[in-house]
mmCIF file with all atom_site columns, C-alpha atoms in Angstrom:
data_model
loop_
_atom_site.group_PDB
_atom_site.id
_atom_site.type_symbol
_atom_site.label_atom_id
_atom_site.label_alt_id
_atom_site.label_comp_id
_atom_site.label_asym_id
_atom_site.label_entity_id
_atom_site.label_seq_id
_atom_site.pdbx_PDB_ins_code
_atom_site.Cartn_x
_atom_site.Cartn_y
_atom_site.Cartn_z
_atom_site.occupancy
_atom_site.B_iso_or_equiv
_atom_site.pdbx_formal_charge
_atom_site.auth_seq_id
_atom_site.auth_comp_id
_atom_site.auth_asym_id
_atom_site.auth_atom_id
_atom_site.pdbx_PDB_model_num
ATOM 1   C CA . MET A 1 1   ? 21.422 0.637   -27.290 1.00 80.00 ? 263 MET A CA 1
ATOM 2   C CA . LYS A 1 2   ? 20.656 2.959   -31.082 1.00 85.00 ? 264 LYS A CA 1
ATOM 3   C CA . ARG A 1 3   ? 17.047 1.519   -30.790 1.00 85.00 ? 265 ARG A CA 1
ATOM 4   C CA . PHE A 1 4   ? 16.586 2.831   -27.481 1.00 82.00 ? 266 PHE A CA 1
ATOM 5   C CA . MET A 1 5   ? 17.699 6.385   -28.271 1.00 85.00 ? 267 MET A CA 1
ATOM 6   C CA . ALA A 1 6   ? 16.591 6.928   -31.687 1.00 85.00 ? 268 ALA A CA 1
ATOM 7   C CA . MET A 1 7   ? 13.195 5.698   -30.014 1.00 83.00 ? 269 MET A CA 1
ATOM 8   C CA . LEU A 1 8   ? 13.656 8.171   -26.937 1.00 81.00 ? 270 LEU A CA 1
ATOM 9   C CA . ASN A 1 9   ? 14.686 11.158  -29.130 1.00 83.00 ? 271 ASN A CA 1
ATOM 10  C CA . SER A 1 10  ? 11.209 10.751  -30.855 1.00 82.00 ? 272 SER A CA 1
ATOM 11  C CA . ASN A 1 11  ? 9.513  9.985   -28.167 1.00 80.00 ? 273 ASN A CA 1
ATOM 12  C CA . LYS A 1 12  ? 10.561 12.912  -26.122 1.00 77.00 ? 274 LYS A CA 1
ATOM 13  C CA . ASN A 1 13  ? 7.374  15.181  -26.207 1.00 78.00 ? 275 ASN A CA 1
ATOM 14  C CA . LYS A 1 14  ? 4.375  12.294  -25.263 1.00 81.00 ? 276 LYS A CA 1
ATOM 15  C CA . ASP A 1 15  ? 3.823  11.918  -22.066 1.00 78.00 ? 277 ASP A CA 1
ATOM 16  C CA . PRO A 1 16  ? 3.788  8.810   -20.237 1.00 81.00 ? 278 PRO A CA 1
ATOM 17  C CA . PRO A 1 17  ? 6.196  7.498   -22.633 1.00 81.00 ? 279 PRO A CA 1
ATOM 18  C CA . PRO A 1 18  ? 5.199  4.354   -24.244 1.00 84.00 ? 280 PRO A CA 1
ATOM 19  C CA . THR A 1 19  ? 4.978  0.963   -22.196 1.00 87.00 ? 281 THR A CA 1
ATOM 20  C CA . LYS A 1 20  ? 7.640  -0.144  -25.016 1.00 89.00 ? 282 LYS A CA 1
ATOM 21  C CA . LEU A 1 21  ? 9.972  2.814   -24.547 1.00 85.00 ? 283 LEU A CA 1
ATOM 22  C CA . LEU A 1 22  ? 10.437 2.156   -20.711 1.00 86.00 ? 284 LEU A CA 1
ATOM 23  C CA . ASP A 1 23  ? 10.168 -1.954  -21.043 1.00 89.00 ? 285 ASP A CA 1
ATOM 24  C CA . LEU A 1 24  ? 13.114 -2.013  -23.516 1.00 88.00 ? 286 LEU A CA 1
ATOM 25  C CA . ALA A 1 25  ? 15.430 0.782   -20.617 1.00 87.00 ? 287 ALA A CA 1
ATOM 26  C CA . GLY A 1 26  ? 13.896 -2.802  -18.589 1.00 88.00 ? 288 GLY A CA 1
ATOM 27  C CA . GLU A 1 27  ? 15.356 -4.997  -21.114 1.00 90.00 ? 289 GLU A CA 1
ATOM 28  C CA . LEU A 1 28  ? 18.284 -3.217  -21.110 1.00 88.00 ? 290 LEU A CA 1
ATOM 29  C CA . CYS A 1 29  ? 19.358 -2.253  -17.247 1.00 87.00 ? 291 CYS A CA 1
ATOM 30  C CA . GLN A 1 30  ? 19.402 -5.947  -17.276 1.00 87.00 ? 292 GLN A CA 1
ATOM 31  C CA . ASP A 1 31  ? 21.061 -7.314  -20.750 1.00 87.00 ? 293 ASP A CA 1
ATOM 32  C CA . LEU A 1 32  ? 24.687 -4.197  -19.823 1.00 85.00 ? 294 LEU A CA 1
ATOM 33  C CA . GLN A 1 33  ? 24.862 -5.281  -15.661 1.00 80.00 ? 295 GLN A CA 1
ATOM 34  C CA . ASN A 1 34  ? 28.142 -6.086  -16.960 1.00 82.00 ? 296 ASN A CA 1
ATOM 35  C CA . SER A 1 35  ? 29.493 -3.450  -18.988 1.00 80.00 ? 297 SER A CA 1
ATOM 36  C CA . SER A 1 36  ? 29.059 -0.463  -16.877 1.00 80.00 ? 298 SER A CA 1
ATOM 37  C CA . SER A 1 37  ? 30.471 2.319   -19.158 1.00 84.00 ? 299 SER A CA 1
ATOM 38  C CA . SER A 1 38  ? 27.114 1.116   -21.239 1.00 85.00 ? 300 SER A CA 1
ATOM 39  C CA . LEU A 1 39  ? 25.145 1.137   -18.477 1.00 87.00 ? 301 LEU A CA 1
ATOM 40  C CA . GLU A 1 40  ? 26.203 4.755   -17.354 1.00 89.00 ? 302 GLU A CA 1
ATOM 41  C CA . LYS A 1 41  ? 25.686 6.374   -21.190 1.00 89.00 ? 303 LYS A CA 1
ATOM 42  C CA . LEU A 1 42  ? 21.952 4.672   -19.850 1.00 87.00 ? 304 LEU A CA 1
ATOM 43  C CA . VAL A 1 43  ? 21.602 5.591   -17.415 1.00 88.00 ? 305 VAL A CA 1
ATOM 44  C CA . GLY A 1 44  ? 22.644 8.942   -17.873 1.00 88.00 ? 306 GLY A CA 1
ATOM 45  C CA . ALA A 1 45  ? 19.956 8.926   -20.834 1.00 86.00 ? 307 ALA A CA 1
ATOM 46  C CA . VAL A 1 46  ? 17.094 7.687   -18.408 1.00 85.00 ? 308 VAL A CA 1
ATOM 47  C CA . MET A 1 47  ? 18.519 10.123  -16.182 1.00 86.00 ? 309 MET A CA 1
ATOM 48  C CA . GLY A 1 48  ? 18.676 13.812  -18.342 1.00 87.00 ? 310 GLY A CA 1
ATOM 49  C CA . CYS A 1 49  ? 14.512 13.115  -19.923 1.00 85.00 ? 311 CYS A CA 1
ATOM 50  C CA . LYS A 1 50  ? 12.010 15.302  -17.963 1.00 84.00 ? 312 LYS A CA 1
ATOM 51  C CA . HIS A 1 51  ? 10.170 12.100  -18.570 1.00 82.00 ? 313 HIS A CA 1
ATOM 52  C CA . LYS A 1 52  ? 12.270 10.111  -16.015 1.00 85.00 ? 314 LYS A CA 1
ATOM 53  C CA . MET A 1 53  ? 9.527  9.206   -12.804 1.00 88.00 ? 315 MET A CA 1
ATOM 54  C CA . TYR A 1 54  ? 8.180  6.943   -15.673 1.00 88.00 ? 316 TYR A CA 1
ATOM 55  C CA . PHE A 1 55  ? 11.062 4.483   -15.517 1.00 87.00 ? 317 PHE A CA 1
ATOM 56  C CA . LEU A 1 56  ? 11.710 4.915   -12.697 1.00 88.00 ? 318 LEU A CA 1
ATOM 57  C CA . THR A 1 57  ? 8.213  2.616   -11.367 1.00 90.00 ? 319 THR A CA 1
ATOM 58  C CA . ASN A 1 58  ? 11.004 -0.210  -13.081 1.00 89.00 ? 320 ASN A CA 1
ATOM 59  C CA . ILE A 1 59  ? 12.829 -1.609  -10.335 1.00 91.00 ? 321 ILE A CA 1
ATOM 60  C CA . HIS A 1 60  ? 15.589 -3.089  -13.386 1.00 91.00 ? 322 HIS A CA 1
ATOM 61  C CA . ILE A 1 61  ? 16.485 0.611   -13.863 1.00 90.00 ? 323 ILE A CA 1
ATOM 62  C CA . VAL A 1 62  ? 16.607 2.197   -10.055 1.00 91.00 ? 324 VAL A CA 1
ATOM 63  C CA . ARG A 1 63  ? 19.191 -0.870  -9.598  1.00 91.00 ? 325 ARG A CA 1
ATOM 64  C CA . ALA A 1 64  ? 21.007 -0.039  -13.159 1.00 91.00 ? 326 ALA A CA 1
ATOM 65  C CA . CYS A 1 65  ? 20.958 3.650   -11.684 1.00 91.00 ? 327 CYS A CA 1
ATOM 66  C CA . VAL A 1 66  ? 21.994 3.170   -7.951  1.00 91.00 ? 328 VAL A CA 1
ATOM 67  C CA . PHE A 1 67  ? 24.573 1.062   -9.278  1.00 91.00 ? 329 PHE A CA 1
ATOM 68  C CA . VAL A 1 68  ? 25.703 3.967   -11.016 1.00 91.00 ? 330 VAL A CA 1
ATOM 69  C CA . HIS A 1 69  ? 25.391 6.052   -8.292  1.00 91.00 ? 331 HIS A CA 1
ATOM 70  C CA . ILE A 1 70  ? 28.183 4.116   -5.621  1.00 89.00 ? 332 ILE A CA 1
ATOM 71  C CA . HIS A 1 71  ? 29.237 2.924   -9.411  1.00 89.00 ? 333 HIS A CA 1
ATOM 72  C CA . ASN A 1 72  ? 30.595 7.270   -8.992  1.00 90.00 ? 334 ASN A CA 1
ATOM 73  C CA . GLY A 1 73  ? 30.293 7.904   -4.625  1.00 89.00 ? 335 GLY A CA 1
ATOM 74  C CA . GLN A 1 74  ? 27.062 9.325   -4.705  1.00 92.00 ? 336 GLN A CA 1
ATOM 75  C CA . HIS A 1 75  ? 26.049 8.326   -2.418  1.00 92.00 ? 337 HIS A CA 1
ATOM 76  C CA . ASP A 1 76  ? 23.112 11.392  -1.742  1.00 93.00 ? 338 ASP A CA 1
ATOM 77  C CA . ALA A 1 77  ? 21.687 10.674  -5.107  1.00 91.00 ? 339 ALA A CA 1
ATOM 78  C CA . ALA A 1 78  ? 21.046 7.211   -4.664  1.00 91.00 ? 340 ALA A CA 1
ATOM 79  C CA . CYS A 1 79  ? 19.441 7.799   -2.160  1.00 92.00 ? 341 CYS A CA 1
ATOM 80  C CA . ARG A 1 80  ? 17.615 10.650  -3.265  1.00 91.00 ? 342 ARG A CA 1
ATOM 81  C CA . LEU A 1 81  ? 16.399 8.462   -6.057  1.00 90.00 ? 343 LEU A CA 1
ATOM 82  C CA . LEU A 1 82  ? 15.601 5.723   -3.831  1.00 90.00 ? 344 LEU A CA 1
ATOM 83  C CA . GLU A 1 83  ? 13.391 7.675   -1.888  1.00 89.00 ? 345 GLU A CA 1
ATOM 84  C CA . HIS A 1 84  ? 11.797 9.153   -4.936  1.00 88.00 ? 346 HIS A CA 1
ATOM 85  C CA . CYS A 1 85  ? 11.365 6.588   -7.003  1.00 87.00 ? 347 CYS A CA 1
ATOM 86  C CA . LYS A 1 86  ? 7.774  5.452   -7.465  1.00 86.00 ? 348 LYS A CA 1
ATOM 87  C CA . ALA A 1 87  ? 8.630  1.431   -8.261  1.00 85.00 ? 349 ALA A CA 1
ATOM 88  C CA . GLU A 1 88  ? 6.454  -1.370  -6.764  1.00 87.00 ? 350 GLU A CA 1
ATOM 89  C CA . GLU A 1 89  ? 8.745  -3.886  -4.712  1.00 87.00 ? 351 GLU A CA 1
ATOM 90  C CA . LYS A 1 90  ? 9.373  -2.223  -1.560  1.00 85.00 ? 352 LYS A CA 1
ATOM 91  C CA . ASP A 1 91  ? 11.488 -5.099  -0.933  1.00 87.00 ? 353 ASP A CA 1
ATOM 92  C CA . GLU A 1 92  ? 14.196 -4.921  -3.021  1.00 89.00 ? 354 GLU A CA 1
ATOM 93  C CA . LEU A 1 93  ? 14.362 -0.761  -2.998  1.00 89.00 ? 355 LEU A CA 1
ATOM 94  C CA . VAL A 1 94  ? 14.699 -1.146  0.943   1.00 91.00 ? 356 VAL A CA 1
ATOM 95  C CA . GLN A 1 95  ? 17.912 -3.693  0.154   1.00 92.00 ? 357 GLN A CA 1
ATOM 96  C CA . LEU A 1 96  ? 19.593 -1.268  -2.203  1.00 92.00 ? 358 LEU A CA 1
ATOM 97  C CA . TRP A 1 97  ? 19.026 1.279   0.266   1.00 93.00 ? 359 TRP A CA 1
ATOM 98  C CA . HIS A 1 98  ? 20.993 -1.023  2.773   1.00 94.00 ? 360 HIS A CA 1
ATOM 99  C CA . GLU A 1 99  ? 23.472 -1.448  0.081   1.00 93.00 ? 361 GLU A CA 1
ATOM 100 C CA . ILE A 1 100 ? 24.116 2.113   -0.261  1.00 94.00 ? 362 ILE A CA 1
ATOM 101 C CA . HIS A 1 101 ? 24.917 2.413   3.151   1.00 95.00 ? 363 HIS A CA 1
ATOM 102 C CA . TYR A 1 102 ? 27.841 -0.052  2.919   1.00 94.00 ? 364 TYR A CA 1
ATOM 103 C CA . GLN A 1 103 ? 29.525 0.497   0.321   1.00 92.00 ? 365 GLN A CA 1
ATOM 104 C CA . ARG A 1 104 ? 29.787 4.303   1.873   1.00 93.00 ? 366 ARG A CA 1
ATOM 105 C CA . ALA A 1 105 ? 30.561 2.499   5.828   1.00 93.00 ? 367 ALA A CA 1
ATOM 106 C CA . MET A 1 106 ? 32.980 0.494   3.495   1.00 93.00 ? 368 MET A CA 1
ATOM 107 C CA . GLU A 1 107 ? 34.641 3.895   1.471   1.00 91.00 ? 369 GLU A CA 1
ATOM 108 C CA . LYS A 1 108 ? 34.870 5.720   4.984   1.00 91.00 ? 370 LYS A CA 1
ATOM 109 C CA . HIS A 1 109 ? 36.051 2.727   6.835   1.00 92.00 ? 371 HIS A CA 1
ATOM 110 C CA . HIS A 1 110 ? 38.881 1.862   3.771   1.00 94.00 ? 372 HIS A CA 1
ATOM 111 C CA . MET A 1 111 ? 37.170 -1.632  3.877   1.00 92.00 ? 373 MET A CA 1
ATOM 112 C CA . ASP A 1 112 ? 36.263 -4.345  1.743   1.00 93.00 ? 374 ASP A CA 1
ATOM 113 C CA . PHE A 1 113 ? 33.731 -5.857  3.141   1.00 92.00 ? 375 PHE A CA 1
ATOM 114 C CA . LEU A 1 114 ? 31.194 -5.644  6.226   1.00 92.00 ? 376 LEU A CA 1
ATOM 115 C CA . THR A 1 115 ? 30.685 -8.625  8.506   1.00 92.00 ? 377 THR A CA 1
ATOM 116 C CA . PRO A 1 116 ? 27.020 -9.064  10.027  1.00 90.00 ? 378 PRO A CA 1
ATOM 117 C CA . LEU A 1 117 ? 27.339 -6.790  12.747  1.00 90.00 ? 379 LEU A CA 1
ATOM 118 C CA . GLN A 1 118 ? 29.059 -3.622  11.005  1.00 92.00 ? 380 GLN A CA 1
ATOM 119 C CA . LYS A 1 119 ? 26.085 -4.730  8.984   1.00 92.00 ? 381 LYS A CA 1
ATOM 120 C CA . PHE A 1 120 ? 23.075 -4.250  11.416  1.00 91.00 ? 382 PHE A CA 1
ATOM 121 C CA . ARG A 1 121 ? 24.807 -1.381  13.171  1.00 92.00 ? 383 ARG A CA 1
ATOM 122 C CA . CYS A 1 122 ? 24.617 0.377   9.653   1.00 93.00 ? 384 CYS A CA 1
ATOM 123 C CA . ARG A 1 123 ? 21.347 -0.202  8.397   1.00 91.00 ? 385 ARG A CA 1
ATOM 124 C CA . LYS A 1 124 ? 20.054 1.177   12.864  1.00 90.00 ? 386 LYS A CA 1
ATOM 125 C CA . ARG A 1 125 ? 22.026 4.655   11.933  1.00 92.00 ? 387 ARG A CA 1
ATOM 126 C CA . ASN A 1 126 ? 20.956 4.462   8.573   1.00 92.00 ? 388 ASN A CA 1
ATOM 127 C CA . PRO A 1 127 ? 17.138 3.168   8.755   1.00 90.00 ? 389 PRO A CA 1
ATOM 128 C CA . PRO A 1 128 ? 15.205 3.474   5.047   1.00 90.00 ? 390 PRO A CA 1
ATOM 129 C CA . PRO A 1 129 ? 12.645 6.399   4.883   1.00 86.00 ? 391 PRO A CA 1
ATOM 130 C CA . ILE A 1 130 ? 9.067  5.781   5.356   1.00 85.00 ? 392 ILE A CA 1
ATOM 131 C CA . SER A 1 131 ? 8.546  6.311   1.557   1.00 82.00 ? 393 SER A CA 1
ATOM 132 C CA . LEU A 1 132 ? 9.799  2.506   1.472   1.00 82.00 ? 394 LEU A CA 1
ATOM 133 C CA . CYS A 1 133 ? 8.649  1.595   4.738   1.00 78.00 ? 395 CYS A CA 1
ATOM 134 C CA . PRO A 1 134 ? 4.842  2.943   4.606   1.00 69.00 ? 396 PRO A CA 1
ATOM 135 C CA . GLU A 1 135 ? 4.014  0.006   7.508   1.00 67.00 ? 397 GLU A CA 1
ATOM 136 C CA . GLY A 1 136 ? 6.734  1.040   9.040   1.00 64.00 ? 398 GLY A CA 1
ATOM 137 C CA . LEU A 1 137 ? 9.445  -0.887  9.345   1.00 62.00 ? 399 LEU A CA 1
ATOM 138 C CA . LYS A 1 138 ? 9.450  -4.571  11.165  1.00 61.00 ? 400 LYS A CA 1
ATOM 139 C CA . LYS A 1 139 ? 9.807  -4.810  14.211  1.00 62.00 ? 401 LYS A CA 1
ATOM 140 C CA . ARG A 1 140 ? 11.797 -8.267  15.233  1.00 64.00 ? 402 ARG A CA 1
ATOM 141 C CA . ASN A 1 141 ? 10.973 -7.980  19.208  1.00 76.00 ? 403 ASN A CA 1
ATOM 142 C CA . TYR A 1 142 ? 8.101  -9.972  20.547  1.00 81.00 ? 404 TYR A CA 1
ATOM 143 C CA . SER A 1 143 ? 5.571  -9.284  21.800  1.00 84.00 ? 405 SER A CA 1
ATOM 144 C CA . ASP A 1 144 ? 5.341  -8.625  25.955  1.00 84.00 ? 406 ASP A CA 1
ATOM 145 C CA . GLU A 1 145 ? 3.011  -10.828 26.407  1.00 88.00 ? 407 GLU A CA 1
ATOM 146 C CA . VAL A 1 146 ? 5.548  -13.768 24.675  1.00 89.00 ? 408 VAL A CA 1
ATOM 147 C CA . ARG A 1 147 ? 9.168  -11.721 27.032  1.00 88.00 ? 409 ARG A CA 1
ATOM 148 C CA . GLN A 1 148 ? 6.672  -12.499 29.921  1.00 91.00 ? 410 GLN A CA 1
ATOM 149 C CA . GLN A 1 149 ? 6.231  -16.328 29.267  1.00 91.00 ? 411 GLN A CA 1
ATOM 150 C CA . LEU A 1 150 ? 9.466  -16.669 28.624  1.00 91.00 ? 412 LEU A CA 1
ATOM 151 C CA . HIS A 1 151 ? 10.520 -14.261 31.928  1.00 92.00 ? 413 HIS A CA 1
ATOM 152 C CA . ARG A 1 152 ? 8.592  -16.204 33.135  1.00 92.00 ? 414 ARG A CA 1
ATOM 153 C CA . PHE A 1 153 ? 9.817  -19.840 32.658  1.00 92.00 ? 415 PHE A CA 1
ATOM 154 C CA . ALA A 1 154 ? 12.814 -18.332 32.726  1.00 92.00 ? 416 ALA A CA 1
ATOM 155 C CA . ALA A 1 155 ? 12.775 -17.220 36.097  1.00 92.00 ? 417 ALA A CA 1
ATOM 156 C CA . GLU A 1 156 ? 10.758 -20.320 37.686  1.00 92.00 ? 418 GLU A CA 1
ATOM 157 C CA . VAL A 1 157 ? 11.590 -23.190 35.872  1.00 91.00 ? 419 VAL A CA 1
ATOM 158 C CA . THR A 1 158 ? 14.516 -23.014 34.126  1.00 92.00 ? 420 THR A CA 1
ATOM 159 C CA . THR A 1 159 ? 17.446 -21.289 31.961  1.00 92.00 ? 421 THR A CA 1
ATOM 160 C CA . HIS A 1 160 ? 18.602 -23.586 30.305  1.00 94.00 ? 422 HIS A CA 1
ATOM 161 C CA . PRO A 1 161 ? 15.693 -25.907 28.946  1.00 94.00 ? 423 PRO A CA 1
ATOM 162 C CA . ASN A 1 162 ? 16.558 -28.999 26.928  1.00 94.00 ? 424 ASN A CA 1
ATOM 163 C CA . LYS A 1 163 ? 15.295 -29.722 23.802  1.00 93.00 ? 425 LYS A CA 1
ATOM 164 C CA . LYS A 1 164 ? 11.947 -30.681 24.511  1.00 94.00 ? 426 LYS A CA 1
ATOM 165 C CA . GLN A 1 165 ? 11.549 -28.062 26.812  1.00 93.00 ? 427 GLN A CA 1
ATOM 166 C CA . ARG A 1 166 ? 11.822 -25.368 24.122  1.00 92.00 ? 428 ARG A CA 1
ATOM 167 C CA . GLU A 1 167 ? 9.279  -27.244 21.838  1.00 93.00 ? 429 GLU A CA 1
ATOM 168 C CA . GLY A 1 168 ? 6.449  -26.732 23.973  1.00 92.00 ? 430 GLY A CA 1
ATOM 169 C CA . LEU A 1 169 ? 7.043  -22.867 24.980  1.00 91.00 ? 431 LEU A CA 1
ATOM 170 C CA . ALA A 1 170 ? 7.467  -22.668 20.943  1.00 91.00 ? 432 ALA A CA 1
ATOM 171 C CA . ARG A 1 171 ? 4.498  -24.202 19.239  1.00 91.00 ? 433 ARG A CA 1
ATOM 172 C CA . ASP A 1 172 ? 2.891  -22.419 23.252  1.00 90.00 ? 434 ASP A CA 1
ATOM 173 C CA . MET A 1 173 ? 3.633  -18.917 22.293  1.00 89.00 ? 435 MET A CA 1
ATOM 174 C CA . ASN A 1 174 ? 3.953  -19.640 17.794  1.00 88.00 ? 436 ASN A CA 1
ATOM 175 C CA . LEU A 1 175 ? 7.532  -19.564 17.941  1.00 87.00 ? 437 LEU A CA 1
ATOM 176 C CA . GLN A 1 176 ? 10.182 -21.551 15.988  1.00 89.00 ? 438 GLN A CA 1
ATOM 177 C CA . PRO A 1 177 ? 11.819 -23.456 17.941  1.00 90.00 ? 439 PRO A CA 1
ATOM 178 C CA . THR A 1 178 ? 15.151 -21.852 17.559  1.00 90.00 ? 440 THR A CA 1
ATOM 179 C CA . GLN A 1 179 ? 14.009 -18.298 18.052  1.00 90.00 ? 441 GLN A CA 1
ATOM 180 C CA . VAL A 1 180 ? 13.718 -20.753 21.563  1.00 91.00 ? 442 VAL A CA 1
ATOM 181 C CA . TYR A 1 181 ? 16.683 -21.275 22.150  1.00 93.00 ? 443 TYR A CA 1
ATOM 182 C CA . ASN A 1 182 ? 18.072 -18.235 20.853  1.00 90.00 ? 444 ASN A CA 1
ATOM 183 C CA . TRP A 1 183 ? 16.376 -16.079 23.164  1.00 91.00 ? 445 TRP A CA 1
ATOM 184 C CA . PHE A 1 184 ? 17.645 -18.637 25.804  1.00 92.00 ? 446 PHE A CA 1
ATOM 185 C CA . ALA A 1 185 ? 21.113 -18.014 25.059  1.00 91.00 ? 447 ALA A CA 1
ATOM 186 C CA . ASN A 1 186 ? 20.356 -13.919 25.320  1.00 89.00 ? 448 ASN A CA 1
ATOM 187 C CA . TYR A 1 187 ? 18.705 -14.117 27.799  1.00 90.00 ? 449 TYR A CA 1
ATOM 188 C CA . ARG A 1 188 ? 21.486 -16.369 29.656  1.00 92.00 ? 450 ARG A CA 1
ATOM 189 C CA . ARG A 1 189 ? 24.318 -13.824 28.129  1.00 89.00 ? 451 ARG A CA 1
ATOM 190 C CA . ARG A 1 190 ? 22.797 -11.282 29.226  1.00 87.00 ? 452 ARG A CA 1
ATOM 191 C CA . GLN A 1 191 ? 22.238 -12.290 32.891  1.00 87.00 ? 453 GLN A CA 1
ATOM 192 C CA . LYS A 1 192 ? 25.977 -12.564 32.741  1.00 84.00 ? 454 LYS A CA 1
ATOM 193 C CA . SER A 1 193 ? 26.968 -9.045  32.288  1.00 72.00 ? 455 SER A CA 1
#
């Protein structure tokens, strides 16, 4: 930590900062993840320097900054940090985005954990910004053609296909048999209500 602080001070006017400094910060963030006071000091130094955007290209530093912000109840600051960071690991950034909102929901409702349904609702209410998902959110819905085929099969053949029928449908529509099984289970549930 002392070595990092000394390097940070000696390179404060270099633009961009040396790669060695950025790598050292990333390693320290990994090493200090279980020591919240030291990690907080490190994050404070990184966020306080004028070259913080260079540091926020490293996923380990971004993760540490988000952790410290969440720990201090600064959820909005953590979200802003994710929106503007330049780390390449977009999937991990989206996961961190969701973690921030899960934590916020748990604190708001005085809960220790969220059920999968609560997490799903939290993700729906707080979609990641376009900067984290430039190609948009992945949709889990099937194409119109696949849905029409499944609806046709349910109407003309059965709403309770056996294993062989499910495997045939899955093969024809390029799905997994479990996806077909779940679609029919959900279809029957929707029909009841």
